[in-house]
mmCIF file of C-alpha atoms in Angstrom:
data_model
loop_
_atom_site.group_PDB
_atom_site.id
_atom_site.type_symbol
_atom_site.label_atom_id
_atom_site.label_comp_id
_atom_site.label_asym_id
_atom_site.label_seq_id
_atom_site.Cartn_x
_atom_site.Cartn_y
_atom_site.Cartn_z
ATOM 1 C CA ASP K 293 -0.092 -0.024 0.054
ATOM 2 C CA ALA K 294 1.727 3.207 -1.224
ATOM 3 C CA GLY K 295 1.626 5.880 1.232
ATOM 4 C CA VAL K 296 1.391 9.866 0.085
ATOM 5 C CA THR K 297 3.529 10.467 -2.589
ATOM 6 C CA GLN K 298 4.778 14.051 -3.674
ATOM 7 C CA SER K 299 6.746 15.027 -7.021
ATOM 8 C CA PRO K 300 9.292 16.508 -7.579
ATOM 9 C CA THR K 301 11.719 15.814 -4.606
ATOM 10 C CA HIS K 302 13.541 19.053 -5.243
ATOM 11 C CA LEU K 303 13.014 22.229 -7.399
ATOM 12 C CA ILE K 304 14.937 25.369 -8.128
ATOM 13 C CA LYS K 305 13.144 28.243 -9.656
ATOM 14 C CA THR K 306 13.750 31.859 -10.183
ATOM 15 C CA ARG K 307 12.026 34.897 -8.563
ATOM 16 C CA GLY K 308 8.788 35.662 -10.668
ATOM 17 C CA GLN K 309 8.517 32.285 -11.906
ATOM 18 C CA GLN K 310 5.525 29.684 -11.378
ATOM 19 C CA VAL K 311 5.476 26.317 -9.887
ATOM 20 C CA THR K 312 3.333 23.458 -9.654
ATOM 21 C CA LEU K 313 3.908 20.609 -7.041
ATOM 22 C CA ARG K 314 1.768 17.490 -6.840
ATOM 23 C CA CYS K 315 0.694 14.788 -4.460
ATOM 24 C CA SER K 316 -1.104 11.726 -4.445
ATOM 25 C CA PRO K 317 -2.759 10.649 -1.416
ATOM 26 C CA LYS K 318 -2.688 7.292 0.534
ATOM 27 C CA SER K 319 -4.889 4.897 -0.768
ATOM 28 C CA GLY K 320 -8.518 5.214 0.646
ATOM 29 C CA HIS K 321 -7.889 8.620 1.488
ATOM 30 C CA ASP K 322 -10.041 11.430 -0.065
ATOM 31 C CA THR K 323 -8.925 14.530 1.584
ATOM 32 C CA VAL K 324 -5.270 16.428 0.895
ATOM 33 C CA SER K 325 -4.196 19.093 2.887
ATOM 34 C CA TRP K 326 -0.929 21.390 1.917
ATOM 35 C CA TYR K 327 1.459 22.832 4.294
ATOM 36 C CA GLN K 328 4.417 25.275 3.965
ATOM 37 C CA GLN K 329 7.635 24.611 6.256
ATOM 38 C CA ALA K 330 10.279 26.936 6.705
ATOM 39 C CA LEU K 331 13.535 25.850 7.909
ATOM 40 C CA GLY K 332 13.473 25.400 11.918
ATOM 41 C CA GLN K 333 9.629 25.990 11.857
ATOM 42 C CA GLY K 334 6.635 23.948 11.959
ATOM 43 C CA PRO K 335 4.401 23.449 9.010
ATOM 44 C CA GLN K 336 2.028 26.223 8.156
ATOM 45 C CA PHE K 337 -1.345 25.280 6.930
ATOM 46 C CA ILE K 338 -1.936 26.497 3.521
ATOM 47 C CA PHE K 339 -5.457 24.999 2.406
ATOM 48 C CA GLN K 340 -7.385 21.603 2.486
ATOM 49 C CA TYR K 341 -9.135 20.317 -0.410
ATOM 50 C CA TYR K 342 -12.211 17.610 -0.289
ATOM 51 C CA GLU K 343 -14.572 16.685 -2.961
ATOM 52 C CA GLU K 344 -12.547 18.597 -5.593
ATOM 53 C CA GLU K 345 -13.284 22.217 -3.637
ATOM 54 C CA GLU K 346 -10.948 24.090 -1.254
ATOM 55 C CA ARG K 347 -12.909 23.850 1.935
ATOM 56 C CA GLN K 348 -10.583 25.680 4.314
ATOM 57 C CA ARG K 349 -7.488 28.133 3.675
ATOM 58 C CA GLY K 350 -4.406 29.513 5.829
ATOM 59 C CA ASN K 351 -3.271 33.064 5.660
ATOM 60 C CA PHE K 352 -1.425 32.410 2.373
ATOM 61 C CA PRO K 353 -1.874 35.132 -0.558
ATOM 62 C CA ASP K 354 -3.759 34.143 -3.688
ATOM 63 C CA ARG K 355 -0.796 33.655 -5.627
ATOM 64 C CA PHE K 356 -0.979 30.227 -3.717
ATOM 65 C CA SER K 357 -3.725 28.097 -5.621
ATOM 66 C CA GLY K 358 -4.565 24.488 -5.608
ATOM 67 C CA HIS K 359 -6.604 21.743 -7.382
ATOM 68 C CA GLN K 360 -8.076 18.481 -6.411
ATOM 69 C CA PHE K 361 -8.774 15.742 -9.176
ATOM 70 C CA PRO K 362 -11.666 13.027 -9.251
ATOM 71 C CA ASN K 363 -8.822 10.383 -8.088
ATOM 72 C CA TYR K 364 -8.287 12.699 -5.085
ATOM 73 C CA SER K 365 -4.921 13.625 -6.154
ATOM 74 C CA SER K 366 -3.777 17.300 -5.861
ATOM 75 C CA GLU K 367 -1.712 20.207 -7.016
ATOM 76 C CA LEU K 368 -0.413 23.091 -5.416
ATOM 77 C CA ASN K 369 0.332 26.163 -7.910
ATOM 78 C CA VAL K 370 2.319 29.061 -6.599
ATOM 79 C CA ASN K 371 2.719 32.163 -8.880
ATOM 80 C CA ALA K 372 4.959 34.967 -8.979
ATOM 81 C CA LEU K 373 7.368 33.281 -6.786
ATOM 82 C CA LEU K 374 9.241 35.351 -4.005
ATOM 83 C CA LEU K 375 12.587 34.588 -2.315
ATOM 84 C CA GLY K 376 10.399 33.846 0.933
ATOM 85 C CA ASP K 377 8.443 30.995 -0.915
ATOM 86 C CA SER K 378 11.468 28.753 -0.439
ATOM 87 C CA ALA K 379 10.678 25.867 1.785
ATOM 88 C CA LEU K 380 9.474 22.497 2.386
ATOM 89 C CA TYR K 381 6.054 21.766 0.778
ATOM 90 C CA LEU K 382 4.376 19.168 2.651
ATOM 91 C CA CYS K 383 1.059 17.450 1.502
ATOM 92 C CA ALA K 384 -0.934 15.471 4.012
ATOM 93 C CA SER K 385 -3.970 12.785 3.525
ATOM 94 C CA SER K 386 -6.765 11.855 5.389
ATOM 95 C CA TRP K 387 -9.982 10.251 5.353
ATOM 96 C CA ASP K 388 -12.828 12.603 5.866
ATOM 97 C CA ARG K 389 -14.554 10.491 8.365
ATOM 98 C CA SER K 390 -11.346 10.121 10.485
ATOM 99 C CA SER K 391 -9.880 13.328 9.563
ATOM 100 C CA TYR K 392 -7.843 13.386 12.778
ATOM 101 C CA GLU K 393 -5.286 11.078 11.391
ATOM 102 C CA GLN K 394 -3.309 12.840 8.549
ATOM 103 C CA TYR K 395 -0.318 11.124 6.592
ATOM 104 C CA PHE K 396 2.553 13.243 5.430
ATOM 105 C CA GLY K 397 4.091 13.038 2.191
ATOM 106 C CA PRO K 398 7.769 13.431 2.047
ATOM 107 C CA GLY K 399 7.678 16.878 0.844
ATOM 108 C CA THR K 400 8.851 18.769 -2.247
ATOM 109 C CA ARG K 401 11.798 21.294 -1.385
ATOM 110 C CA LEU K 402 11.552 24.535 -3.229
ATOM 111 C CA THR K 403 14.419 26.730 -3.558
ATOM 112 C CA VAL K 404 13.855 30.219 -5.164
ATOM 113 C CA THR K 405 16.755 32.093 -6.463
ATOM 114 C CA GLY N 197 -4.773 35.129 18.563
ATOM 115 C CA GLN N 198 -3.336 31.831 18.059
ATOM 116 C CA ASN N 199 -0.219 30.746 19.687
ATOM 117 C CA ILE N 200 1.509 27.397 20.348
ATOM 118 C CA ASP N 201 4.413 27.472 22.562
ATOM 119 C CA GLN N 202 7.252 24.740 23.081
ATOM 120 C CA PRO N 203 10.842 24.465 24.191
ATOM 121 C CA THR N 204 13.403 25.064 21.210
ATOM 122 C CA GLU N 205 15.922 22.265 22.182
ATOM 123 C CA MET N 206 16.145 19.670 24.701
ATOM 124 C CA THR N 207 19.113 17.186 25.364
ATOM 125 C CA ALA N 208 18.641 14.095 27.283
ATOM 126 C CA THR N 209 20.548 10.775 27.837
ATOM 127 C CA GLU N 210 19.712 7.276 26.210
ATOM 128 C CA GLY N 211 17.921 5.126 28.657
ATOM 129 C CA ALA N 212 16.285 8.259 30.297
ATOM 130 C CA ILE N 213 12.794 9.641 30.443
ATOM 131 C CA VAL N 214 12.127 13.284 28.851
ATOM 132 C CA GLN N 215 8.834 15.389 29.055
ATOM 133 C CA ILE N 216 8.299 17.934 26.079
ATOM 134 C CA ASN N 217 5.815 20.572 27.343
ATOM 135 C CA CYS N 218 3.256 22.623 25.045
ATOM 136 C CA THR N 219 1.253 25.264 25.710
ATOM 137 C CA TYR N 220 -1.562 26.648 23.363
ATOM 138 C CA GLN N 221 -3.951 29.507 22.961
ATOM 139 C CA THR N 222 -6.134 29.045 20.047
ATOM 140 C CA SER N 223 -9.358 30.048 18.328
ATOM 141 C CA GLY N 224 -11.344 27.134 20.072
ATOM 142 C CA PHE N 225 -9.861 23.435 20.215
ATOM 143 C CA ASN N 226 -10.757 20.210 18.337
ATOM 144 C CA GLY N 227 -7.934 17.939 19.279
ATOM 145 C CA LEU N 228 -4.052 18.141 19.934
ATOM 146 C CA PHE N 229 -1.509 16.268 18.088
ATOM 147 C CA TRP N 230 2.119 15.007 18.558
ATOM 148 C CA TYR N 231 4.335 14.576 15.496
ATOM 149 C CA GLN N 232 7.906 13.344 15.124
ATOM 150 C CA GLN N 233 9.902 14.769 12.550
ATOM 151 C CA HIS N 234 13.328 13.529 11.825
ATOM 152 C CA ALA N 235 15.764 15.859 9.776
ATOM 153 C CA GLY N 236 14.873 15.943 6.278
ATOM 154 C CA GLU N 237 11.759 13.724 6.419
ATOM 155 C CA ALA N 238 7.898 14.254 6.709
ATOM 156 C CA PRO N 239 6.271 14.634 9.948
ATOM 157 C CA THR N 240 4.928 11.168 11.377
ATOM 158 C CA PHE N 241 1.924 10.920 13.590
ATOM 159 C CA LEU N 242 2.501 10.148 17.434
ATOM 160 C CA SER N 243 -0.568 10.990 19.429
ATOM 161 C CA TYR N 244 -4.080 12.518 19.360
ATOM 162 C CA ASN N 245 -5.509 13.915 22.474
ATOM 163 C CA VAL N 246 -8.975 15.336 22.711
ATOM 164 C CA LEU N 247 -10.161 14.770 26.073
ATOM 165 C CA ASP N 248 -8.195 15.192 29.288
ATOM 166 C CA GLY N 249 -5.825 13.089 30.499
ATOM 167 C CA LEU N 250 -2.959 10.680 29.624
ATOM 168 C CA GLU N 251 -2.987 8.359 26.558
ATOM 169 C CA GLU N 252 -0.187 5.867 26.449
ATOM 170 C CA LYS N 253 1.067 4.250 23.503
ATOM 171 C CA GLY N 254 4.194 2.013 24.212
ATOM 172 C CA ARG N 255 7.334 4.118 25.003
ATOM 173 C CA PHE N 256 5.525 7.278 24.141
ATOM 174 C CA SER N 257 2.633 9.002 26.057
ATOM 175 C CA SER N 258 0.685 12.031 25.749
ATOM 176 C CA PHE N 259 -0.967 14.307 28.369
ATOM 177 C CA LEU N 260 -3.844 17.102 27.867
ATOM 178 C CA SER N 261 -5.517 19.542 30.084
ATOM 179 C CA ARG N 262 -7.793 21.599 28.151
ATOM 180 C CA SER N 263 -8.570 24.186 31.163
ATOM 181 C CA LYS N 264 -5.028 25.079 31.086
ATOM 182 C CA GLY N 265 -4.155 25.011 27.388
ATOM 183 C CA TYR N 266 -1.389 22.235 28.248
ATOM 184 C CA SER N 267 0.038 19.078 26.795
ATOM 185 C CA TYR N 268 3.064 17.212 27.193
ATOM 186 C CA LEU N 269 4.547 14.265 25.475
ATOM 187 C CA LEU N 270 6.696 11.692 27.425
ATOM 188 C CA LEU N 271 9.163 9.573 25.973
ATOM 189 C CA LYS N 272 10.455 6.700 28.079
ATOM 190 C CA GLU N 273 13.737 4.288 27.681
ATOM 191 C CA LEU N 274 15.033 7.050 25.186
ATOM 192 C CA GLN N 275 16.979 5.550 22.462
ATOM 193 C CA MET N 276 19.406 7.156 19.894
ATOM 194 C CA LYS N 277 16.930 7.197 17.168
ATOM 195 C CA ASP N 278 14.481 9.555 19.031
ATOM 196 C CA SER N 279 16.874 12.240 18.174
ATOM 197 C CA ALA N 280 14.216 14.455 16.221
ATOM 198 C CA SER N 281 12.127 17.289 16.132
ATOM 199 C CA TYR N 282 8.670 16.858 18.064
ATOM 200 C CA LEU N 283 5.915 19.167 16.835
ATOM 201 C CA CYS N 284 2.817 19.924 18.862
ATOM 202 C CA ALA N 285 -0.169 21.088 16.784
ATOM 203 C CA VAL N 286 -3.858 21.857 17.411
ATOM 204 C CA ARG N 287 -6.797 21.393 15.396
ATOM 205 C CA GLU N 288 -9.186 24.361 15.486
ATOM 206 C CA ALA N 289 -12.865 23.897 16.308
ATOM 207 C CA GLY N 290 -15.100 24.106 13.602
ATOM 208 C CA GLY N 291 -12.771 23.766 10.936
ATOM 209 C CA PHE N 292 -10.138 21.851 9.220
ATOM 210 C CA LYS N 293 -7.403 23.809 10.043
ATOM 211 C CA THR N 294 -4.043 22.464 12.158
ATOM 212 C CA ILE N 295 -1.926 24.734 13.681
ATOM 213 C CA PHE N 296 1.676 23.622 14.387
ATOM 214 C CA GLY N 297 4.097 24.782 16.831
ATOM 215 C CA ALA N 298 7.874 25.575 15.772
ATOM 216 C CA GLY N 299 8.944 22.051 17.344
ATOM 217 C CA THR N 300 11.363 20.827 19.992
ATOM 218 C CA ARG N 301 14.636 19.533 18.607
ATOM 219 C CA LEU N 302 15.381 16.550 20.968
ATOM 220 C CA PHE N 303 19.055 15.428 20.929
ATOM 221 C CA VAL N 304 19.558 11.989 22.609
ATOM 222 C CA LYS N 305 23.229 11.303 23.860
ATOM 223 C CA ALA N 306 25.138 8.240 24.892
#
């Protein structure tokens, strides 16, 4: 049983560019949350997707957007990249009926130069 | 406001017991989590408390006092592999947002 997978593992982008990160949830899970984790900090909630809709959002600007597909996989898009967007981006999946138990993917390390 | 406080770093000796404290002030409460995160890896779920009291799971136990906004994670019989960051996180009431503390880096020495 595959756990949560994310791609790519690492990514280097230039300021002003756009990036798309991908996440496949654990088998049987229907809910995907995205987090940003800066070095030495805890993860910060970006948003959560359920039934292909964004159902809650954290304190992130509109440059951060997402999508969930019918197979429950998800994408995180970040436009107009800033140096401060450099971080580890984590995807976590859960089953809505038991949403307290989140499983995290290995993350995508984004570096903006 | 929303705030979760935990010590930045702790050091303990192999075989000993360590307690990592967490205090929180959040907009409502719907459960407290502890996660373990090794350097360069994803957080892994350790425990979930929604009612007051102690939850024990092998070498790890977690305690919650909702009236005090306080929790602790107790690690017994420390092993070198327990060297990691331990993240305290709170699920807000009425929503799906989980707020994480900055984490406590635990160093286990021989």
